[in-house]
Structure formats: C-alpha cells, structure tokens
PDB file of C-alpha atoms in Angstrom:
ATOM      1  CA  UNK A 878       5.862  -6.942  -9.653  1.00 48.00           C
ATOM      2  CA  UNK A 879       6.579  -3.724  -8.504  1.00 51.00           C
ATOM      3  CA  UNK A 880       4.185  -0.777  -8.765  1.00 59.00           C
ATOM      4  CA  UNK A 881       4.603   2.424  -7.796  1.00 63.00           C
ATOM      5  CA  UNK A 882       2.690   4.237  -4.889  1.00 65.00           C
ATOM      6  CA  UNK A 883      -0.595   6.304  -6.616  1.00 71.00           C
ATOM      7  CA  UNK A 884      -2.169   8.685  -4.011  1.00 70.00           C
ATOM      8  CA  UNK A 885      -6.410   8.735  -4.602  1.00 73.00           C
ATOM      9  CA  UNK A 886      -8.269  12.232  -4.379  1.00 73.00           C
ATOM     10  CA  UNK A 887      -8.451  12.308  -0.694  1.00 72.00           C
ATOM     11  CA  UNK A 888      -5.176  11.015  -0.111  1.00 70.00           C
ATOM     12  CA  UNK A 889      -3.526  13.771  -1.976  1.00 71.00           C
ATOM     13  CA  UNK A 890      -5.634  17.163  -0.330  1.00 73.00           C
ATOM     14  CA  UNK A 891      -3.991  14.732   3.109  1.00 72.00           C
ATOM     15  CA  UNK A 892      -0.795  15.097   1.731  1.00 71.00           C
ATOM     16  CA  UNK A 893      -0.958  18.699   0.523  1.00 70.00           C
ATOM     17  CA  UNK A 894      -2.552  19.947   3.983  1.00 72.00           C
ATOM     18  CA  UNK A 895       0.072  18.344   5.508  1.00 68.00           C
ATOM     19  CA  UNK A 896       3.182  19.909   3.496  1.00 68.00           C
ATOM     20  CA  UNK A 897       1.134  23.124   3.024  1.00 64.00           C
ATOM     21  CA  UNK A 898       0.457  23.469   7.107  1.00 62.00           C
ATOM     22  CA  UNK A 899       2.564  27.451   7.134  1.00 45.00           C
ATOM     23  CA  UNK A 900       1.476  27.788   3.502  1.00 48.00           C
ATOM     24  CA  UNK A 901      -0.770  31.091   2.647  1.00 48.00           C
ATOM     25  CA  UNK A 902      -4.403  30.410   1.921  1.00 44.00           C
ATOM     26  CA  UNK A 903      -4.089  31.610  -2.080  1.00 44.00           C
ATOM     27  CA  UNK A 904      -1.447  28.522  -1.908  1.00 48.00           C
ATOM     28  CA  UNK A 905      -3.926  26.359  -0.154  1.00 48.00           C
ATOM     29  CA  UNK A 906      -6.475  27.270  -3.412  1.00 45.00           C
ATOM     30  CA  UNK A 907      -4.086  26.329  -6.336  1.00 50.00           C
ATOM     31  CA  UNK A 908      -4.048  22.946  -4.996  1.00 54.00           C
ATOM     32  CA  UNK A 909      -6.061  20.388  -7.417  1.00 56.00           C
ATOM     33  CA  UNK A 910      -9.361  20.024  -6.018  1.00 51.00           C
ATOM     34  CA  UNK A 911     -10.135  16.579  -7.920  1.00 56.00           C
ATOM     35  CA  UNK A 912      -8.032  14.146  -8.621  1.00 56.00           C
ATOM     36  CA  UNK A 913      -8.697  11.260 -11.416  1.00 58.00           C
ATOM     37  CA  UNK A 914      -6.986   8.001 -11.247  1.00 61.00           C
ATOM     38  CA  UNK A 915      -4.105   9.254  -8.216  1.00 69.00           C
ATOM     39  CA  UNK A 916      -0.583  11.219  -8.551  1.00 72.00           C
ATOM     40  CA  UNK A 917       2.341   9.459  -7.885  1.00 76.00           C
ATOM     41  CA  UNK A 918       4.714  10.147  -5.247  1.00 74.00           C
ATOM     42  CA  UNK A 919       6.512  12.045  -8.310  1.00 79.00           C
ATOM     43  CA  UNK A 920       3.878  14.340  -9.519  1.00 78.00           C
ATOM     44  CA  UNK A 921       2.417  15.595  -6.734  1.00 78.00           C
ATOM     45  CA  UNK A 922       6.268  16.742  -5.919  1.00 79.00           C
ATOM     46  CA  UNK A 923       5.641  18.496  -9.480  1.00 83.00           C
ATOM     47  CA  UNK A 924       2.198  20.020  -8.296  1.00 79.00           C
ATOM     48  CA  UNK A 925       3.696  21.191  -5.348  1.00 77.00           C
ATOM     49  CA  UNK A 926       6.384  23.454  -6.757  1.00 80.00           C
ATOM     50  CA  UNK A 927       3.839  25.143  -8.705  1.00 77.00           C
ATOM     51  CA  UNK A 928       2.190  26.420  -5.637  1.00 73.00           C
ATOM     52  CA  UNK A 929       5.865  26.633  -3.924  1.00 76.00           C
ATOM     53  CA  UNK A 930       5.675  23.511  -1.709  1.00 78.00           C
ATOM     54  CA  UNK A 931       9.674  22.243  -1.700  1.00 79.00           C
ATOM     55  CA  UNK A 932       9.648  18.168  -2.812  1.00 78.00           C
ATOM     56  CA  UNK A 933      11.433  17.303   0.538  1.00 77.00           C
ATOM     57  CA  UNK A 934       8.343  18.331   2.148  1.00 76.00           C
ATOM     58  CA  UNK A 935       5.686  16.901  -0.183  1.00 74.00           C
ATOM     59  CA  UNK A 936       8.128  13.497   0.578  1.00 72.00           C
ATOM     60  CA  UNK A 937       7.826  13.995   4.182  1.00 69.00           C
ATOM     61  CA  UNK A 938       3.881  14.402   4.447  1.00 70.00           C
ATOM     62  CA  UNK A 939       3.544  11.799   2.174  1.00 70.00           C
ATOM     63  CA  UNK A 940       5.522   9.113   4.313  1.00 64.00           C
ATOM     64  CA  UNK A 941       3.547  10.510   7.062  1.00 63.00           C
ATOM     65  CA  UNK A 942       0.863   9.358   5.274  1.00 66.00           C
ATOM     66  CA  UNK A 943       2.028   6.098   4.723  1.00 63.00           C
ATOM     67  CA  UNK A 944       2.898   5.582   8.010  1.00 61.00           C
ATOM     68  CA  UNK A 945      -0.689   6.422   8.978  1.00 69.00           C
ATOM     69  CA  UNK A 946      -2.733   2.915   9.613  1.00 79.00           C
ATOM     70  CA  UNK A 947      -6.261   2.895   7.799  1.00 84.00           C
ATOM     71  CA  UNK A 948      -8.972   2.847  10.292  1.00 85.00           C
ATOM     72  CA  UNK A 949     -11.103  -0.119   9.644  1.00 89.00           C
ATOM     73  CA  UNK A 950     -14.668   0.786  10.874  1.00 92.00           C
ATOM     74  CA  UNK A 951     -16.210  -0.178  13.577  1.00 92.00           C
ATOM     75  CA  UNK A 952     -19.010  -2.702  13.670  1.00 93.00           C
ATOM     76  CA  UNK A 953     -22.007  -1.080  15.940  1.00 92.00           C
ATOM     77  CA  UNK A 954     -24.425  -3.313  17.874  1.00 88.00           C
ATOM     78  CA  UNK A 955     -27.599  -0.971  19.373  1.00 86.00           C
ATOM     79  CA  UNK A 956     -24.685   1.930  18.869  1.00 87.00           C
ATOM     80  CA  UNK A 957     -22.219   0.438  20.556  1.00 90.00           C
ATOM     81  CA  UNK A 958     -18.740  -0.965  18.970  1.00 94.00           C
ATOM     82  CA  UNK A 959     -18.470  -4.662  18.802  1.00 93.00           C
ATOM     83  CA  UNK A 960     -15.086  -4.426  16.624  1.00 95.00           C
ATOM     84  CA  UNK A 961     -11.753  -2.104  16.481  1.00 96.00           C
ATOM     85  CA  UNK A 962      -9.300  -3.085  13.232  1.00 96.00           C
ATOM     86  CA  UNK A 963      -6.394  -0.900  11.671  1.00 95.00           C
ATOM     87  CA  UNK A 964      -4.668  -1.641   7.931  1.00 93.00           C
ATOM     88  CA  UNK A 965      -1.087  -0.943   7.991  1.00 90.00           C
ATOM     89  CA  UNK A 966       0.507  -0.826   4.414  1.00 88.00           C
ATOM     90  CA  UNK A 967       4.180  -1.688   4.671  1.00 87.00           C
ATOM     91  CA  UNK A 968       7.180  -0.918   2.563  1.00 82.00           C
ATOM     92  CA  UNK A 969       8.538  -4.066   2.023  1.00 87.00           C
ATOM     93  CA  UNK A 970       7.919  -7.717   3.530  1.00 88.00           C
ATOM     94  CA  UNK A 971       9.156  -8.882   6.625  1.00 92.00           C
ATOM     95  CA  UNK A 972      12.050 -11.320   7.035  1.00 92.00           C
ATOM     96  CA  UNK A 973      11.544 -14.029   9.193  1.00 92.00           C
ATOM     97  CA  UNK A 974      13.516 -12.769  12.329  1.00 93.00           C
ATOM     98  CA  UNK A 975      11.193  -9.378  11.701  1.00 94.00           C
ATOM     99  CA  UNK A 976       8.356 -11.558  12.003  1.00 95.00           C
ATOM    100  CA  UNK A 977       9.545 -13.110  15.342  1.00 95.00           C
ATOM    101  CA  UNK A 978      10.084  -9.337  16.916  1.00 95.00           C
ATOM    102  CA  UNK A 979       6.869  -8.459  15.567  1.00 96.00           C
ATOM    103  CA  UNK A 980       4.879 -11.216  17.739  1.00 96.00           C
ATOM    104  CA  UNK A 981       6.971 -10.871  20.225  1.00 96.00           C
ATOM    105  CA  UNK A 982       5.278  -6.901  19.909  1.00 96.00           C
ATOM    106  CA  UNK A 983       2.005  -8.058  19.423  1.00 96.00           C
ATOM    107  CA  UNK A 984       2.221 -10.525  22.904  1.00 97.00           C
ATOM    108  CA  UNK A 985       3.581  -7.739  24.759  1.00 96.00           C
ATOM    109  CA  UNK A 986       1.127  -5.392  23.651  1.00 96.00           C
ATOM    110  CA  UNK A 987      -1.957  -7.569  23.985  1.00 96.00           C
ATOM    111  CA  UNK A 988      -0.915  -9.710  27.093  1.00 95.00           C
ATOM    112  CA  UNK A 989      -1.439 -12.726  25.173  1.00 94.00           C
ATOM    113  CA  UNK A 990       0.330 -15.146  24.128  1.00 95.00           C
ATOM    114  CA  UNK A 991      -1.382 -16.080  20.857  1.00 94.00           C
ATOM    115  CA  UNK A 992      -1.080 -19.053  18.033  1.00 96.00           C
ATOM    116  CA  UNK A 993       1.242 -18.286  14.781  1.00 96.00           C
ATOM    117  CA  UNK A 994      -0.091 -19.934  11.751  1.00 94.00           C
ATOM    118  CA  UNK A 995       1.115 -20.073   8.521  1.00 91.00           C
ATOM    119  CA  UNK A 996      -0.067 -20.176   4.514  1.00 88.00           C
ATOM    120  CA  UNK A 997       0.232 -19.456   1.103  1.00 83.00           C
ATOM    121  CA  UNK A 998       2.409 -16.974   2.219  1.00 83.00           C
ATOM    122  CA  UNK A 999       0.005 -15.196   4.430  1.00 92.00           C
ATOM    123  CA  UNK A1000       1.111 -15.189   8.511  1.00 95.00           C
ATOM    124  CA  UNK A1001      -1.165 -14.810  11.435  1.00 96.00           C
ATOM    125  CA  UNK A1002      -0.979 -14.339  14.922  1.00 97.00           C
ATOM    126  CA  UNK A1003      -4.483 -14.846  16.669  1.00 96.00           C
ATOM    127  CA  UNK A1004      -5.891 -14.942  20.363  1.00 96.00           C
ATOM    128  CA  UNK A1005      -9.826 -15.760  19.926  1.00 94.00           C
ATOM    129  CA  UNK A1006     -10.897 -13.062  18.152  1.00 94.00           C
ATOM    130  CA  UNK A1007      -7.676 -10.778  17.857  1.00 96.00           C
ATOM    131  CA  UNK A1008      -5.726 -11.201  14.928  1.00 96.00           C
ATOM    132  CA  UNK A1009      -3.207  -9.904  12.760  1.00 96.00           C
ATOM    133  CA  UNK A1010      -2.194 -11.294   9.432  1.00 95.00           C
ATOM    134  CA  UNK A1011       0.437 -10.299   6.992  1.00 94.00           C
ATOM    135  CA  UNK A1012      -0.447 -10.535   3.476  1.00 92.00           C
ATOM    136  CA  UNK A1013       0.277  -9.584  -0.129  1.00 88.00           C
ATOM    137  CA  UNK A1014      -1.123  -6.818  -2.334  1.00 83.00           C
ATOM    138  CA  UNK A1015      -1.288  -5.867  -5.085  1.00 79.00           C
ATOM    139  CA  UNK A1016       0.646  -2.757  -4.535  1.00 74.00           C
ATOM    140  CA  UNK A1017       3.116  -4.963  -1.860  1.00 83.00           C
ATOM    141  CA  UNK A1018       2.257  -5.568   1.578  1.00 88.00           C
ATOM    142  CA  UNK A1019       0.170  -5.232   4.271  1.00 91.00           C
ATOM    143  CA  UNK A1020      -0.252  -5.860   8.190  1.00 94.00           C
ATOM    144  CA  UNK A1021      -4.042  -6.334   8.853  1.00 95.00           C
ATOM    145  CA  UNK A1022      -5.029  -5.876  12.750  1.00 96.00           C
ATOM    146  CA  UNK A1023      -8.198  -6.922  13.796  1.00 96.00           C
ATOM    147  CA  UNK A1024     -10.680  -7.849  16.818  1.00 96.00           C
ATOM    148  CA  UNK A1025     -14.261  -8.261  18.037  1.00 95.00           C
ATOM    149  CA  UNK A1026     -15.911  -8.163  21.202  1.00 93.00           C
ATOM    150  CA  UNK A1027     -16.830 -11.539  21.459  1.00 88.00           C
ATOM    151  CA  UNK A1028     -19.591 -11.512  24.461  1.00 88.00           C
ATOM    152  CA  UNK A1029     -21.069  -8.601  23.318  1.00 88.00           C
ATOM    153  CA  UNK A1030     -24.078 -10.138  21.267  1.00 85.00           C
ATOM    154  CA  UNK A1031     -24.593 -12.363  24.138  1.00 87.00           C
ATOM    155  CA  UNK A1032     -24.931  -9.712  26.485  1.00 89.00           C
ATOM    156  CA  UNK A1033     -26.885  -7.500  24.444  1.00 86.00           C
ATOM    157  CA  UNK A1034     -29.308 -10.096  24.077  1.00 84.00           C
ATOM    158  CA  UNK A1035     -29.612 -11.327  27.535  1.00 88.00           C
ATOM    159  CA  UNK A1036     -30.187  -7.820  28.194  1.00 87.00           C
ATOM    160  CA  UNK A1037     -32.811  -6.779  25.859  1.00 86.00           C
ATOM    161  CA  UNK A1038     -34.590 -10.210  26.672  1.00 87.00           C
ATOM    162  CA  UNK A1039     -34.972  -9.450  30.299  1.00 86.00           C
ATOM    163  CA  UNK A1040     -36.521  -5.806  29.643  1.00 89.00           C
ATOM    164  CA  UNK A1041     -38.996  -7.416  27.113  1.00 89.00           C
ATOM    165  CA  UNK A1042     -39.672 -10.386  29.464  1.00 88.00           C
ATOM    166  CA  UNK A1043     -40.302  -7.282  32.240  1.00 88.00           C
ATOM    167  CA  UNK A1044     -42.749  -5.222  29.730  1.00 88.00           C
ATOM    168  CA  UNK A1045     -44.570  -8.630  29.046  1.00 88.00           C
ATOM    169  CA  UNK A1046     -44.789 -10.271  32.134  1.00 84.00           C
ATOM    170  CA  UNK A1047     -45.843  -6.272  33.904  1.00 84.00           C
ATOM    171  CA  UNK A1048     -48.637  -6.172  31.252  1.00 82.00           C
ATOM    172  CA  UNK A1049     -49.768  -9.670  32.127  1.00 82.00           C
ATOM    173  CA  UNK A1050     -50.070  -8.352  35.868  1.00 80.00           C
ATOM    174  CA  UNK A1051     -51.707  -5.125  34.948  1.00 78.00           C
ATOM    175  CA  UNK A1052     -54.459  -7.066  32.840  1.00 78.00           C
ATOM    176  CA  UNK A1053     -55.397  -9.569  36.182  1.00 76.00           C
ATOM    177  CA  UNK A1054     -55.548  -6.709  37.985  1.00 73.00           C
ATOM    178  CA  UNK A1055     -52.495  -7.260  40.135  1.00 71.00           C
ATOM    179  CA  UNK A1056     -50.653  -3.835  40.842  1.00 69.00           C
ATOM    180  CA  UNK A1057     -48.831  -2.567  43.671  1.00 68.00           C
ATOM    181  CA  UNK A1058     -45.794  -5.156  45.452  1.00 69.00           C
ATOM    182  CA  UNK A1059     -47.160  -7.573  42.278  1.00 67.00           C
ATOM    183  CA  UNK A1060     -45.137  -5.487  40.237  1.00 78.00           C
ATOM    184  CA  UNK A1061     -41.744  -6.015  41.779  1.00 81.00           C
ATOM    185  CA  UNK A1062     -40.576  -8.796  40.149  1.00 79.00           C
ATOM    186  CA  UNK A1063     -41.180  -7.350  36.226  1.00 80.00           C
ATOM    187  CA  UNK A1064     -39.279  -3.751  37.585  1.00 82.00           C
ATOM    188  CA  UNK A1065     -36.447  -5.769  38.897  1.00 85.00           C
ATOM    189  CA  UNK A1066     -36.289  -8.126  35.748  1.00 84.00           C
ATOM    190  CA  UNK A1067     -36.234  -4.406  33.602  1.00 85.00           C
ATOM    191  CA  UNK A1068     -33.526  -3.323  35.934  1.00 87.00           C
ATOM    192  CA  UNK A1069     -31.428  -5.618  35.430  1.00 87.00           C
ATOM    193  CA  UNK A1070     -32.264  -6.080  31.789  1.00 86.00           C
ATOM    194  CA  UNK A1071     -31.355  -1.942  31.309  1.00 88.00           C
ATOM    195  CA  UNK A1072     -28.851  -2.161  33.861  1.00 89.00           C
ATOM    196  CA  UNK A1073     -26.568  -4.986  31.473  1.00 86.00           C
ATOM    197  CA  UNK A1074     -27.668  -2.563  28.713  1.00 89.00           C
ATOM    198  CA  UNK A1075     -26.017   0.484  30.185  1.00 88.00           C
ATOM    199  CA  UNK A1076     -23.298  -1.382  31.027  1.00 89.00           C
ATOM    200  CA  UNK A1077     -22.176  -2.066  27.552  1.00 88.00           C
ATOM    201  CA  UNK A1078     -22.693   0.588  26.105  1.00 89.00           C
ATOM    202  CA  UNK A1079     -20.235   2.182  28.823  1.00 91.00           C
ATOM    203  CA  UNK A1080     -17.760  -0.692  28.497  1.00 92.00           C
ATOM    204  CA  UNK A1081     -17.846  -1.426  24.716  1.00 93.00           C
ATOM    205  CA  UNK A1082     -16.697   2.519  23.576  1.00 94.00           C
ATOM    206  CA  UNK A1083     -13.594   2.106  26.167  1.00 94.00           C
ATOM    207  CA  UNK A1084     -12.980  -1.442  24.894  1.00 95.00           C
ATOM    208  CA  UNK A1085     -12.588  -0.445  21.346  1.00 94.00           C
ATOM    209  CA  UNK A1086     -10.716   3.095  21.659  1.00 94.00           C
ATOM    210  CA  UNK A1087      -8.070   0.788  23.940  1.00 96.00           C
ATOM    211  CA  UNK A1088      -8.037  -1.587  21.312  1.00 96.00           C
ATOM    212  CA  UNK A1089      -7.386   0.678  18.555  1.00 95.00           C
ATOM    213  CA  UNK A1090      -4.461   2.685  20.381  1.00 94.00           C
ATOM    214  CA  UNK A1091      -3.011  -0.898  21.136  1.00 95.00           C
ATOM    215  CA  UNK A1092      -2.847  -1.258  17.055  1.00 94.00           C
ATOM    216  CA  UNK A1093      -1.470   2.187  16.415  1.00 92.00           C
ATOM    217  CA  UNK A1094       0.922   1.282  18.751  1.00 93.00           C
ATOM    218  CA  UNK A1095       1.688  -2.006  16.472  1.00 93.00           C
ATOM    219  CA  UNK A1096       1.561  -0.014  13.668  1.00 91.00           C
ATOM    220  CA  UNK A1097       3.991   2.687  14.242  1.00 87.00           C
ATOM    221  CA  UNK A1098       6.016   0.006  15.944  1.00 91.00           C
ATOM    222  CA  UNK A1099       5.927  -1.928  12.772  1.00 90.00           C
ATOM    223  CA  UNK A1100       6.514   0.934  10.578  1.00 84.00           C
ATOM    224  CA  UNK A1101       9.695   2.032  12.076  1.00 82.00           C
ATOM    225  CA  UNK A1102      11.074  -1.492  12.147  1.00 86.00           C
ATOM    226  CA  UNK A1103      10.941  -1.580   8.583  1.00 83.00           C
ATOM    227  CA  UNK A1104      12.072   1.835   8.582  1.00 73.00           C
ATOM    228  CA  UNK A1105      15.698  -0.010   8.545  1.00 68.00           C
ATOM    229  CA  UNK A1106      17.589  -2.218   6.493  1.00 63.00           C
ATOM    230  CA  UNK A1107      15.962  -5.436   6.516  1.00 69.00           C
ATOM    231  CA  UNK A1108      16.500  -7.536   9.968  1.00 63.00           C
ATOM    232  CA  UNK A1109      18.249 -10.930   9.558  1.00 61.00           C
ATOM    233  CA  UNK A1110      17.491 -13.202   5.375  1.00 52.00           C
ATOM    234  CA  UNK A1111      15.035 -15.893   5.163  1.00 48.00           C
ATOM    235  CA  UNK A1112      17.083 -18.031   7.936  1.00 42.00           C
ATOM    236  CA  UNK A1113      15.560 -18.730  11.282  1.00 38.00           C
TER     237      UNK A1113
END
C-alpha cells in the first residue's frame, strides 16, 4: 500500500529553512510555527506560495531532506561512543542486481567482506557488529546502517578495574604503614588503569565520527542509485 510522504513539525521548519535560505526575515515569520499531524509534499508547496516560496523549490529542499540519513544516536559508555548508526529512507525497493552493487559498496567502503543473509523479505549484510539491513515500512523502505565498538566495554572495564585495584591496594599500604618505593606498584597499576582510560576516550570519538561518514557515504551512494530507473527485474 502506498502512502504518501507526511513531513512532522520539525521536518517541515527543515524544509522551509532550506527553500527559504535568500528569503526576507518577515517571510521566514509567516511560516507555520506548529505543525499537527505533518503536510504533505503537496501542501507545504501550498504554504509556501503564500509566503512566495516557488513549489520547485519547496520540491527541491524537500528531496534534500529525504536524501538526508537520520542520525541514530550514539550509545555513550563513561562519555565515550560505543555505537555510530544512520536510517536511510529510500524511494522505492531495490532490485536484486541493486542489491549486489550495494554490497559490493558496503565491502568497499568498510574493507570487509561481510555475510549476506536473507528473510521475510528483510536483507542484511553484517561483519561482527556492522550491519546493514533493508527492510519494509510502513511508509516503504528503508536501509538501516549500524555498528558498535565491540571491545570497548572490555576495555573500559579492565581499565577502571586496575585504577580501583591501585586506590585499594595504595590504601592497604598506607594503613601498614608502608609509604615511599612501597607505593610503586599501586601508581603504576593507576597508570595504566587511567592510561587505557584516556586512550578510549581518544580513540572511541574518532572511531565513531569515521564510522558515521563511512554511512553517509552509503547513504548518498544509495540514494542516488535509486535516483534512476530501477537497475536490472527480480532476475539474478
């Protein structure tokens, strides 16, 4: 079943700021501040010619929109990402000789080659944690990239556990009395504990934001194949 595109409250000031970017600020105010139950495609055209916004360019910033991958958000471990993931809604499904370029895409992209599974008319390409699985809506279709850092709890744990393990064991020391060179071995065991510590949170930002423009990569990529007629029938 078909349904037509409906554009939610935030989703339409996007559009509007978009189309409206040379538009005068007394434009900028006629624009409907709240939005109940989403415009379609066709009346925010119609709300846009009241304030003098042409419907080619309403169009436009609305398929730029579109084109524009949801940001999934990140999952945060002691502030630092553990997970990147982007939502691409697409305007159609992808044939099966689409589907072929597309992990072809996704291997080049990610260095890896990846398993393809299939069912109940969902497809997935995974490496460990990476994934990304076409499925159905129930406004069409969607390409759903996702990944998380999978040593990151490990690490974060063998880290905080050795800088514990130093406070304890330094207390320990302190309380018999034994100071000075004593002390060495707790300082290097918080070191190191701190030191794996610092290290992801340096490592884990860069990870994700790499991860992420791999996606938006995918997802223009994936946009602008479909952009075309469809790519081959059902035959592989």
């Amino acid at each position: 079943m078909n349904h037509e595109r409906r554009y939610g409250e935030d989703e339409v000031r996007q559009v509007f700021a978009r189309a409206a970017e040379a538009a005068e600020e007394e434009e900028r105010a006629s624009l409907p501040s709240r939005v109940d139950g989403g415009l379609t495609l066709g009346e925010l055209q119609a709300v846009g010619l009241e304030v003098g916004l042409a419907p080619e360019r309403v169009a436009a910033a609305a398929a730029e929109l579109d084109a524009s991958p949801q940001v999934v958000p990140r999952r945060k471990l002691l502030g630092a990402p553990i997970s990147a993931g982007r939502i691409v809604d697409l305007p159609r499904e992808l044939t099966d000789r689409e589907w072929q370029f597309l992990v072809a895409e996704l291997r080049a992209t990610f260095d890896a080659k990846g398993e393809v599974t299939a069912e109940g008319g969902i497809r997935e390409w995974s490496n460990g944690n990476l994934h990304a699985v076409l499925e159905q809506t129930e406004a069409g279709h969607r390409l759903r990239l996702g990944t998380r850092k999978g040593d990151a709890l490990e690490t974060t744990f063998v880290g905080a556990m050795f800088c514990v393990m130093a406070v304890i064991v330094a207390f320990i020391m302190v309380a018999d009395g034994r100071v000075g060179a004593g002390l060495m071995v707790p300082t290097l065991m918080g070191l190191g504990g701190g030191g794996v510590l610092v290290a992801n949170a340096l490592r884990l930002p860069r990870w994700a934001g790499e991860r992420e423009r791999q996606m938006e990569h995918v997802a223009a990529w994936t946009q602008n194949l479909l952009s075309a007629a469809p790519t081959g029938a059902e035959e592989v």
